[in-house]
Structure formats: C-alpha cells, structure tokens
Short mmCIF file of C-alpha atoms in Angstrom, two decimals:
data_model
loop_
_atom_site.label_atom_id
_atom_site.label_comp_id
_atom_site.label_asym_id
_atom_site.label_seq_id
_atom_site.Cartn_x
_atom_site.Cartn_y
_atom_site.Cartn_z
CA MET A 820 27.64 -29.61 -39.44
CA LYS A 821 26.41 -26.60 -41.46
CA SER A 822 22.95 -27.30 -40.79
CA ARG A 823 23.73 -27.46 -37.04
CA SER A 824 25.38 -24.12 -37.17
CA SER A 825 22.46 -22.53 -39.03
CA LEU A 826 20.03 -23.99 -36.39
CA SER A 827 22.25 -22.49 -33.59
CA LEU A 828 22.23 -19.15 -35.29
CA LEU A 829 18.41 -19.26 -35.53
CA LEU A 830 18.05 -20.25 -31.95
CA LEU A 831 20.34 -17.29 -30.91
CA LEU A 832 18.33 -14.89 -33.05
CA LEU A 833 15.04 -16.12 -31.48
CA LEU A 834 16.46 -15.72 -28.01
CA ALA A 835 17.72 -12.13 -28.94
CA SER A 836 14.23 -11.36 -30.32
CA TRP A 837 12.52 -12.59 -27.14
CA SER A 838 14.90 -10.67 -24.90
CA ALA A 839 14.24 -7.55 -26.70
CA SER A 840 10.64 -8.00 -26.61
CA ALA A 841 10.89 -8.76 -22.64
CA ARG A 842 12.89 -5.62 -22.22
CA ALA A 843 10.30 -3.57 -24.26
CA ALA A 844 7.17 -4.83 -22.39
CA GLU A 845 5.26 -2.14 -20.62
CA VAL A 846 2.26 -2.03 -18.25
CA VAL A 847 0.25 1.13 -18.23
CA VAL A 848 -1.60 1.76 -14.97
CA TRP A 849 -4.36 4.42 -14.55
CA HIS A 850 -5.33 5.83 -11.28
CA GLY A 851 -7.21 8.78 -9.83
CA TYR A 852 -5.03 9.45 -6.72
CA ARG A 853 -3.73 12.74 -5.48
CA ALA A 854 -1.53 13.92 -2.60
CA ALA A 855 -0.15 11.28 -0.29
CA GLU A 856 -2.02 8.32 -2.08
CA ARG A 857 -0.42 9.23 -5.39
CA THR A 858 3.07 9.57 -3.75
CA ALA A 859 2.80 6.14 -2.29
CA LEU A 860 1.57 4.45 -5.48
CA GLU A 861 4.64 6.11 -7.21
CA LYS A 862 6.85 4.65 -4.63
CA VAL A 863 5.26 1.25 -5.10
CA VAL A 864 5.90 1.39 -8.81
CA ALA A 865 9.50 2.57 -8.39
CA ALA A 866 10.22 -0.40 -6.04
CA TYR A 867 8.65 -2.92 -8.41
CA ASN A 868 10.49 -1.59 -11.49
CA ALA A 869 13.75 -1.71 -9.64
CA ALA A 870 13.06 -5.22 -8.57
CA GLN A 871 12.55 -6.25 -12.30
CA GLY A 872 16.05 -5.31 -13.37
CA GLU A 873 17.19 -4.12 -16.81
CA SER A 874 15.24 -6.66 -18.88
CA GLY A 875 11.95 -6.78 -16.79
CA THR A 876 8.68 -5.37 -17.41
CA ARG A 877 8.32 -1.66 -16.75
CA VAL A 878 5.18 -0.21 -15.17
CA LYS A 879 4.23 3.32 -16.16
CA LEU A 880 1.63 5.50 -14.14
CA LEU A 881 -0.75 7.92 -15.46
CA ALA A 882 -2.86 9.96 -13.11
CA ILE A 883 -6.42 10.85 -14.43
CA PRO A 884 -8.39 13.54 -12.70
CA SER A 885 -10.83 11.65 -10.31
CA ASP A 886 -14.01 13.33 -11.55
CA ALA A 887 -13.39 12.11 -15.16
CA PHE A 888 -11.71 8.75 -14.31
CA THR A 889 -14.65 6.29 -14.72
CA ASP A 890 -15.89 7.97 -17.80
CA LYS A 891 -12.64 7.91 -19.29
CA ILE A 892 -12.08 4.13 -18.48
CA SER A 893 -15.48 3.38 -20.11
CA ALA A 894 -14.82 5.32 -23.19
CA THR A 895 -11.30 4.02 -23.88
CA LEU A 896 -11.63 0.41 -22.99
CA SER A 897 -14.72 0.00 -24.99
CA ARG A 898 -12.66 0.97 -27.94
CA GLY A 899 -9.99 -1.54 -27.23
CA VAL A 900 -7.47 0.94 -26.04
CA GLY A 901 -6.59 2.59 -22.72
CA PRO A 902 -4.52 1.13 -19.82
CA ASP A 903 -3.43 -2.40 -19.08
CA VAL A 904 -4.15 -1.86 -15.35
CA PHE A 905 -6.61 0.45 -13.40
CA VAL A 906 -7.57 1.22 -9.94
CA PHE A 907 -11.39 1.55 -9.41
CA PRO A 908 -14.25 1.48 -6.83
CA GLN A 909 -16.30 -1.77 -6.62
CA ASP A 910 -19.64 -0.10 -7.42
CA ARG A 911 -18.44 0.13 -11.13
CA LEU A 912 -17.64 -3.47 -11.44
CA GLY A 913 -20.95 -4.96 -12.57
CA GLY A 914 -21.50 -2.29 -15.08
CA TRP A 915 -18.22 -2.74 -16.71
CA VAL A 916 -18.60 -6.50 -16.96
CA GLU A 917 -22.11 -6.48 -18.33
CA GLY A 918 -21.56 -3.36 -20.56
CA GLY A 919 -18.71 -4.87 -22.81
CA ALA A 920 -16.62 -7.29 -20.91
CA LEU A 921 -14.04 -4.48 -20.22
CA LEU A 922 -12.23 -6.40 -17.29
CA GLU A 923 -10.26 -9.58 -17.58
CA PRO A 924 -11.49 -12.42 -15.23
CA LEU A 925 -8.62 -13.26 -12.83
CA ASP A 926 -9.77 -16.75 -11.69
CA PHE A 927 -7.19 -18.36 -14.01
CA PHE A 928 -4.39 -16.52 -12.25
CA LEU A 929 -5.54 -16.81 -8.66
CA GLU A 930 -3.70 -19.27 -6.48
CA PRO A 931 -5.46 -20.17 -3.16
CA ALA A 932 -2.78 -18.36 -1.14
CA VAL A 933 -3.79 -15.07 -2.78
CA ARG A 934 -7.57 -15.68 -2.47
CA GLU A 935 -7.05 -16.07 1.32
CA ARG A 936 -4.83 -13.14 2.04
CA TYR A 937 -7.36 -10.31 2.07
CA VAL A 938 -9.52 -8.77 4.62
CA PRO A 939 -13.01 -10.60 4.62
CA GLY A 940 -15.48 -8.93 2.29
CA THR A 941 -12.91 -7.22 0.16
CA LEU A 942 -12.40 -9.92 -2.36
CA GLU A 943 -16.19 -10.42 -2.44
CA ALA A 944 -16.50 -6.85 -3.49
CA MET A 945 -14.44 -7.65 -6.50
CA THR A 946 -16.35 -10.73 -7.43
CA TYR A 947 -19.22 -10.58 -9.85
CA ARG A 948 -21.36 -13.61 -10.88
CA GLY A 949 -19.00 -15.94 -9.30
CA SER A 950 -15.77 -14.60 -10.93
CA VAL A 951 -13.04 -12.35 -9.61
CA TYR A 952 -12.36 -9.35 -11.73
CA ALA A 953 -9.89 -7.38 -9.69
CA LEU A 954 -7.74 -7.86 -6.54
CA PRO A 955 -8.72 -5.51 -3.57
CA LEU A 956 -6.26 -2.71 -2.71
CA ASN A 957 -7.94 -0.90 0.12
CA PHE A 958 -11.18 -0.35 1.91
CA LYS A 959 -13.01 2.44 3.77
CA ALA A 960 -15.98 2.44 6.10
CA ILE A 961 -17.82 5.09 8.22
CA THR A 962 -16.98 4.81 11.95
CA LEU A 963 -17.52 6.79 15.05
CA ILE A 964 -15.30 9.85 15.73
CA TYR A 965 -15.56 11.61 19.04
CA ASN A 966 -14.23 14.81 20.72
CA LYS A 967 -12.71 13.44 24.04
CA LYS A 968 -13.07 16.71 25.74
CA LEU A 969 -16.77 16.81 25.25
CA LEU A 970 -17.39 13.04 25.55
CA PRO A 971 -14.57 10.99 27.18
CA THR A 972 -16.10 7.75 26.56
CA PRO A 973 -17.76 6.82 23.22
CA PRO A 974 -21.26 5.34 23.41
CA ARG A 975 -21.66 1.70 22.75
CA THR A 976 -25.42 1.57 22.17
CA THR A 977 -27.95 4.19 20.86
CA GLY A 978 -29.38 4.14 24.32
CA GLU A 979 -26.05 5.35 25.77
CA LEU A 980 -25.63 7.84 22.84
CA LEU A 981 -29.07 9.52 23.59
CA SER A 982 -28.38 9.55 27.39
CA ALA A 983 -25.02 11.05 26.73
CA CYS A 984 -26.35 13.59 24.36
CA LYS A 985 -29.12 14.63 26.73
CA ALA A 986 -26.65 15.22 29.54
CA LEU A 987 -24.35 17.11 27.23
CA ARG A 988 -27.25 19.23 26.04
CA ALA A 989 -28.09 20.24 29.61
CA LYS A 990 -24.61 21.55 30.09
CA THR A 991 -24.43 23.47 26.79
CA PRO A 992 -26.46 26.72 26.52
CA ASP A 993 -25.17 27.33 23.03
CA LYS A 994 -28.24 26.53 20.78
CA SER A 995 -26.00 26.26 17.72
CA SER A 996 -24.39 23.11 19.26
CA VAL A 997 -25.51 19.62 18.55
CA CYS A 998 -24.40 16.28 19.89
CA LEU A 999 -24.15 14.18 16.78
CA ALA A 1000 -23.29 15.37 13.28
CA TYR A 1001 -23.24 13.30 10.04
CA PRO A 1002 -24.84 13.92 6.49
CA TYR A 1003 -28.00 11.87 7.50
CA THR A 1004 -29.95 12.95 4.39
CA ASP A 1005 -27.15 11.19 2.20
CA PHE A 1006 -28.37 7.61 1.47
CA TYR A 1007 -24.65 6.43 1.64
CA TYR A 1008 -24.42 7.56 5.39
CA HIS A 1009 -27.96 6.34 6.15
CA ALA A 1010 -27.29 2.96 4.93
CA ALA A 1011 -25.57 1.96 8.23
CA LEU A 1012 -28.96 2.47 10.14
CA MET A 1013 -30.90 0.78 7.38
CA HIS A 1014 -28.65 -2.40 7.64
CA ALA A 1015 -28.94 -2.54 11.51
CA PHE A 1016 -32.79 -3.20 10.97
CA GLY A 1017 -31.98 -5.81 8.39
CA GLY A 1018 -32.77 -3.42 5.49
CA ARG A 1019 -31.29 -3.77 2.00
CA VAL A 1020 -31.36 -2.29 -1.52
CA PHE A 1021 -31.65 -5.62 -3.20
CA ASP A 1022 -33.07 -9.11 -2.55
CA PRO A 1023 -31.45 -12.16 -4.34
CA GLY A 1024 -32.00 -12.17 -8.06
CA PRO A 1025 -31.25 -9.31 -7.74
CA GLN A 1026 -34.60 -7.65 -7.04
CA VAL A 1027 -34.83 -4.18 -6.04
CA ARG A 1028 -36.24 -3.69 -2.35
CA LEU A 1029 -36.01 -0.13 -1.34
CA ASP A 1030 -39.56 -0.55 -0.14
CA ALA A 1031 -38.51 -3.30 2.36
CA PRO A 1032 -40.36 -2.75 5.75
CA GLU A 1033 -36.97 -2.76 7.59
CA ASN A 1034 -35.82 0.25 5.47
CA VAL A 1035 -39.14 2.01 6.46
CA LYS A 1036 -38.27 1.31 10.20
CA SER A 1037 -34.74 2.83 9.68
CA LEU A 1038 -36.25 6.03 8.41
CA GLU A 1039 -38.78 6.22 11.13
CA LEU A 1040 -36.15 6.05 13.77
CA LEU A 1041 -34.07 8.72 11.83
CA LEU A 1042 -37.31 10.99 12.03
CA ARG A 1043 -37.37 10.55 15.77
CA TRP A 1044 -33.69 11.52 16.01
CA THR A 1045 -34.33 14.66 14.07
CA SER A 1046 -37.12 15.68 16.41
CA GLN A 1047 -34.90 15.61 19.56
CA GLU A 1048 -33.66 19.12 20.20
CA GLY A 1049 -29.85 19.30 19.98
CA LEU A 1050 -29.28 15.92 18.68
CA LEU A 1051 -28.72 16.37 14.97
CA PRO A 1052 -28.11 19.58 12.87
CA ALA A 1053 -31.20 20.76 11.09
CA GLU A 1054 -29.72 20.89 7.66
CA PRO A 1055 -26.60 18.53 7.51
CA SER A 1056 -23.79 18.82 4.95
CA THR A 1057 -20.17 17.52 4.91
CA ALA A 1058 -18.91 21.16 5.29
CA LEU A 1059 -21.26 21.83 8.25
CA VAL A 1060 -20.33 18.49 9.95
CA THR A 1061 -16.64 19.49 9.67
CA SER A 1062 -17.22 22.97 11.07
CA LEU A 1063 -19.37 21.80 13.96
CA PHE A 1064 -16.77 19.29 15.03
CA ASN A 1065 -13.80 21.61 14.52
CA GLU A 1066 -15.60 24.33 16.55
CA GLY A 1067 -16.34 21.97 19.46
CA LYS A 1068 -20.12 22.20 18.70
CA ALA A 1069 -20.58 18.54 17.90
CA ALA A 1070 -19.33 15.83 20.23
CA LEU A 1071 -19.83 12.80 17.78
CA VAL A 1072 -19.46 12.35 14.07
CA PHE A 1073 -20.27 9.34 11.89
CA SER A 1074 -17.69 9.56 9.08
CA GLY A 1075 -14.68 7.76 7.55
CA PRO A 1076 -10.81 8.04 7.38
CA TRP A 1077 -11.28 10.96 4.81
CA PHE A 1078 -12.71 13.08 7.68
CA VAL A 1079 -9.66 12.59 9.89
CA GLY A 1080 -7.55 14.85 7.63
CA GLU A 1081 -10.04 17.70 8.12
CA ILE A 1082 -9.92 17.68 11.87
CA ALA A 1083 -8.37 20.85 13.21
CA GLN A 1084 -5.09 20.76 15.15
CA GLY A 1085 -5.55 20.76 19.00
CA ILE A 1086 -8.69 18.64 19.04
CA ASP A 1087 -8.15 15.61 21.08
CA TYR A 1088 -10.15 12.97 19.25
CA GLY A 1089 -10.71 9.17 19.15
CA LEU A 1090 -12.28 6.59 16.86
CA ALA A 1091 -14.57 3.77 17.98
CA PRO A 1092 -16.96 1.30 16.46
CA LEU A 1093 -20.29 2.55 15.58
CA PRO A 1094 -22.96 1.83 18.34
CA THR A 1095 -25.38 -0.92 18.45
CA VAL A 1096 -29.20 0.03 17.78
CA ASP A 1097 -31.31 -0.86 20.78
CA GLU A 1098 -34.36 -0.19 18.52
CA ALA A 1099 -33.21 -2.82 16.21
CA GLY A 1100 -32.70 -5.48 18.94
CA GLY A 1101 -29.17 -4.53 19.54
CA LYS A 1102 -27.89 -5.13 16.07
CA PRO A 1103 -24.82 -2.92 15.23
CA LEU A 1104 -24.95 -0.01 12.65
CA LYS A 1105 -23.51 -1.54 9.67
CA PRO A 1106 -22.05 0.89 7.18
CA TRP A 1107 -21.28 0.04 3.59
CA MET A 1108 -17.54 -1.17 3.08
CA THR A 1109 -16.30 0.64 -0.11
CA VAL A 1110 -13.37 -1.21 -1.73
CA GLU A 1111 -10.97 -0.05 -4.42
CA GLY A 1112 -9.55 -2.77 -6.56
CA VAL A 1113 -7.01 -3.15 -9.25
CA GLY A 1114 -8.15 -4.84 -12.42
CA ILE A 1115 -6.71 -5.76 -15.92
CA SER A 1116 -8.22 -4.64 -19.11
CA SER A 1117 -9.55 -7.48 -21.30
CA HIS A 1118 -7.77 -5.68 -24.13
CA SER A 1119 -4.33 -5.70 -22.53
CA ALA A 1120 -1.51 -7.44 -24.66
CA ASN A 1121 0.57 -7.91 -21.41
CA LYS A 1122 -1.94 -9.71 -19.13
CA ASP A 1123 0.60 -11.99 -17.53
CA ALA A 1124 2.94 -9.12 -16.57
CA ALA A 1125 -0.07 -7.01 -15.63
CA TYR A 1126 -1.13 -9.58 -13.11
CA ASP A 1127 2.30 -9.80 -11.64
CA PHE A 1128 2.22 -6.16 -10.87
CA VAL A 1129 -1.40 -6.30 -9.66
CA ARG A 1130 -0.31 -9.14 -7.35
CA TYR A 1131 2.59 -7.04 -6.11
CA LEU A 1132 0.66 -3.91 -5.46
CA THR A 1133 -2.11 -5.74 -3.46
CA GLY A 1134 0.54 -7.81 -1.59
CA PRO A 1135 2.80 -7.16 1.33
CA GLU A 1136 5.24 -4.85 -0.53
CA GLY A 1137 2.40 -2.66 -1.89
CA ALA A 1138 0.17 -2.73 1.14
CA ARG A 1139 2.96 -1.43 3.49
CA LEU A 1140 3.68 1.64 1.38
CA MET A 1141 0.06 2.36 0.63
CA ALA A 1142 -0.66 2.28 4.50
CA THR A 1143 2.44 4.11 5.69
CA GLN A 1144 2.76 6.63 3.03
CA GLY A 1145 -0.72 6.85 1.52
CA ARG A 1146 -2.75 6.41 4.73
CA GLN A 1147 -4.88 3.70 3.17
CA ASN A 1148 -6.38 0.75 4.94
CA PRO A 1149 -4.93 -2.13 2.83
CA ALA A 1150 -7.13 -5.14 1.94
CA PHE A 1151 -3.99 -7.29 2.59
CA ALA A 1152 -4.96 -8.77 6.07
CA PRO A 1153 -1.55 -9.87 7.26
CA ILE A 1154 -0.30 -6.29 7.24
CA TYR A 1155 -2.21 -5.61 10.39
CA GLU A 1156 -0.11 -8.12 12.36
CA ASP A 1157 2.75 -5.44 12.14
CA LYS A 1158 2.89 -3.74 15.58
CA ALA A 1159 3.40 -0.38 14.21
CA LEU A 1160 0.59 -0.53 11.77
CA GLY A 1161 -1.65 -2.38 14.30
CA ALA A 1162 -1.07 0.52 16.72
CA ASP A 1163 -2.13 3.18 14.25
CA PRO A 1164 -5.47 4.52 15.67
CA VAL A 1165 -7.10 5.31 12.39
CA LEU A 1166 -5.99 2.17 10.48
CA ALA A 1167 -6.97 0.10 13.55
CA ALA A 1168 -10.36 1.70 13.92
CA ILE A 1169 -11.25 1.28 10.28
CA ARG A 1170 -10.14 -2.28 10.30
CA GLU A 1171 -12.34 -3.00 13.36
CA GLN A 1172 -15.36 -1.31 11.85
CA ALA A 1173 -14.87 -3.48 8.67
CA LYS A 1174 -15.87 -6.48 10.74
CA THR A 1175 -19.50 -5.42 10.74
CA ALA A 1176 -19.52 -3.40 7.48
CA LEU A 1177 -21.25 -4.80 4.39
CA PRO A 1178 -19.63 -4.62 0.96
CA MET A 1179 -21.48 -2.05 -1.19
CA PRO A 1180 -23.32 -3.85 -4.07
CA ASN A 1181 -21.39 -3.99 -7.21
CA LEU A 1182 -24.41 -4.53 -9.54
CA PRO A 1183 -25.00 -2.43 -12.62
CA GLU A 1184 -28.38 -1.59 -11.09
CA MET A 1185 -26.77 0.21 -8.10
CA THR A 1186 -25.99 3.29 -10.10
CA MET A 1187 -29.75 3.80 -10.62
CA VAL A 1188 -30.48 3.65 -6.80
CA TRP A 1189 -28.74 6.96 -5.72
CA SER A 1190 -30.94 9.65 -7.12
CA PRO A 1191 -34.27 7.98 -6.11
CA ALA A 1192 -33.05 7.07 -2.70
CA ALA A 1193 -31.82 10.71 -2.21
CA SER A 1194 -35.16 12.05 -3.11
CA ALA A 1195 -36.91 9.65 -0.75
CA MET A 1196 -34.60 10.72 2.00
CA ASN A 1197 -35.27 14.37 1.45
CA ALA A 1198 -38.97 14.04 1.13
CA VAL A 1199 -39.24 12.18 4.50
CA LEU A 1200 -37.05 14.54 6.33
CA HIS A 1201 -38.71 17.72 5.03
CA LYS A 1202 -42.14 16.12 5.98
CA LEU A 1203 -43.31 16.01 2.35
CA ALA A 1204 -43.92 12.28 2.46
CA THR A 1205 -44.12 9.45 5.03
CA PRO A 1206 -41.08 6.98 5.11
CA LYS A 1207 -43.36 4.13 3.35
CA ALA A 1208 -44.71 6.51 0.78
CA ALA A 1209 -41.35 7.92 -0.09
CA LEU A 1210 -39.72 4.53 -0.36
CA ASP A 1211 -42.53 3.12 -2.36
CA GLU A 1212 -41.96 5.89 -4.84
CA ALA A 1213 -38.26 5.24 -4.98
CA GLN A 1214 -38.92 1.57 -5.57
CA ARG A 1215 -41.12 2.32 -8.46
CA THR A 1216 -38.63 4.66 -10.05
CA VAL A 1217 -35.74 2.40 -9.65
CA GLN A 1218 -37.58 -0.61 -10.82
CA LYS A 1219 -38.65 1.18 -13.91
CA SER A 1220 -34.98 2.02 -14.67
CA VAL A 1221 -33.91 -1.65 -13.95
CA THR A 1222 -36.62 -3.10 -16.18
CA ALA A 1223 -35.49 -0.75 -19.05
CA LEU A 1224 -31.86 -1.78 -18.44
CA ARG A 1225 -32.62 -5.53 -18.61
CA ARG A 1226 -34.81 -5.05 -21.71
CA GLY A 1227 -31.92 -3.37 -23.48
CA ALA A 1228 -33.69 -0.07 -23.71
CA LYS A 1229 -32.33 3.24 -22.89
CA ALA A 1230 -32.69 3.72 -19.12
CA PRO A 1231 -33.17 7.07 -17.45
CA ALA A 1232 -30.03 9.04 -16.69
CA LYS A 1233 -27.83 7.47 -14.01
CA ALA A 1234 -26.65 9.37 -11.06
CA PRO A 1235 -22.76 9.05 -10.48
CA ALA A 1236 -21.76 6.61 -7.73
CA LYS A 1237 -21.32 8.25 -4.43
CA ALA A 1238 -19.33 5.84 -2.33
CA PRO A 1239 -15.83 6.90 -3.36
CA ALA A 1240 -16.60 10.64 -3.35
CA PRO A 1241 -15.83 11.26 0.34
CA ALA A 1242 -12.64 9.48 0.30
CA LYS A 1243 -11.06 11.68 -2.48
CA LYS A 1244 -8.33 13.88 -1.08
#
C-alpha cells in the first residue's frame, strides 16, 4: 500500500513537472516586416497565443531590420542560437542548407493535406534537393499596371502594346513622356522577357547558362524597344518609374504589389497580366515568383511547437489576417475562394499573374548571378558590348565563382539577393 502511494506521488510530481514545462515553452519568431505587414503578423500571433490557453506554447515576435536580417540569421544560427522560427525569401534557402544545415527539414511533419493547400509553385520554392525546408507564407510577382485615363484597355500582346504606344505618342507632344516604364536595366525585371523566349539562368545540374541563345534574343528585343522613341525612359530607376506614372507621363508600368502603395491619389489605375510576346512565338512574359517562407531552426529545442505555429501562420487563420491586414498575397490557395478577397483587384491580379510566373531559383549559386548579370545588362544598354558578348562575359564570371564555391575555396564577394528588395515597405 505504501509502495502504491509512493508511485502515485511520483506520477503526480512527473505530471506537475510536465505541466510546468509545457507552460514555460516559448517559440521565438524573427521577421523583417514593418508597417501593415508587421501589424498583421502581430495579430496572428496574438490570436494563436489566445487559442493556446494558459498552459499552451507562447509565441514571441522579434522584428529585425530588413537590411540586416539575412546576415543576422546566418550569424546566429550557425552558432546554434537565434530564433526557433523565421520568415525568409526563397533565394536564401539553398545557401542556408548547404552552408551548415541551418534549417530543419519539414518532410517528417508534412501531412498530404498541408502539401496540397498552397498556390502552385510556392511549396516548390521552399523545396531544396527534394526536401521541404519551410512552408510558404506569401508570394509576389511583377504584373502590368496601367493608367486607365491614358490607356483604357491594357494590351494583351507586345504587338498591341507597341501599336497603343505609337498612337499615344502621336497624341502626346510632351517629349518627357513615355509609354512604358520599368527598371529594365535590372536583371530581376528583365527575367520576365528572358523567360518568354525560353531563357534561363541554370540548366539542370545545376549548370550556369547565362549565355543561352534565348537569353541573347531577349536582350536583342529589349535593345529594339529602347531605340523606339517614347516607348521607354532613357535611364530607368524605380524612383523615376514612380514619378512618371504619378505625373501621368507613363501609361504602363511593369511592377509588383509594392508599387501600388506608391501610386498617387486620384489616378485611376488597373492591373492586368503581362502581355504575351509576339517575337517569342506568343509566349507570355513570365516574371519570377518571389516567395517568403516560414522555416524552423535546426537548433530549435521546441520543433514540434514551432511547426504547430508555422502550420497555423501559413494556414487559413494566418492567411486571412496577412491578406486583409498585411496586404500580402497568401500562398494558402483556398483563401482566394473567399468572395471578398477574390474581389480585391490587387490580390486577384497578382494571383492571376502567378499562373505564368516561375519560382526564382533557390540555389546557393543564385547569389553569384546578380552582379555579373547587372554588368551585362548595363554594358548592352549603353552600347559597350553586344548581347552575346556581354552574356558570355557574365557566364565566365559566374562560372568561375561557382567553380570556386564547389571546390570549397573562397569565392568572390556575393551581391545581396535582389528579389525581396522591391517588396519591402
């Protein structure tokens, strides 16, 4: 009898210890959001914590300045410290996996229903070498934004675009006006035209293919566009593109949801899919889809609890708040069946554009592409090199860096990833 009482007391003590541990469990989440996106994420966390009750896991948010975010993640997680969960863009995925296994693979956690609930391409963006390392939270893509007063009907093809621009130019004596504005010297923006021709950055392997003949054709077409008076601005920049559109001096813009917040009040604008390219056999402009995912540190001591929150944030509860409050395009596909969200012109347009967008490569080698590609773009557009010569030089530069990386040697300095930059608020 005494032995049974001792056993009961031991069980009670163990239960009390387990209960105290459960109450003390904490999942720390790092993010780089500001403004509406930060407020929305805070509301998601508040709702999740409230649903956990008194003894449930508590999620704690920490905002990190966006310009220091990826470096801070790399520095802390490599030392076995830092957050349990963090939000990051897909182009960093391969580097973090290869550079020290900083992310916990999620295949063990993923049930089929979760795998199937995301917008096509978004889970692929968070997959590296066959394993899923994060759940997709949102996606962004460049689309067509137009001034309805200047051009009531958006062009569906590049032929229609050129015809409409020619007619508009004939009616516009102001030489400072253009028809189409976008940062066409930026490789991130140019990728849409490159993909229309079947161009790419990598062949399977992966093998660098900046010198692909299709890439050359896309630059040759861009050169023809720049030679047409009044079609494109001479020296494009994001600030100039915004200014031209807001002053009614540009009828069309290729940009993403981040641009919408910069449009001046009073401008009647619309969004439409990017046109198809007659010169590429009618293939559509295919922008890169940039995806933000939510991953779990491989060093986290609370992986089960961390996954539960990640699943919640990227599921229906989190998606609704991030869409309505944060103005994000959730990766959670069923949310678009909601009539209110489905009718939102910006969310609907980006969702439609995603059908032809291509996930940006998440390979470690991608960080080595940006600077040489930018140099090639500028050399071509300033008539310092032909498209073929410029891309051949970029190919050699990137291949040299990739070879050094794969040999374990110190590669040349990497340019920072560019995809998320326009989306920061």
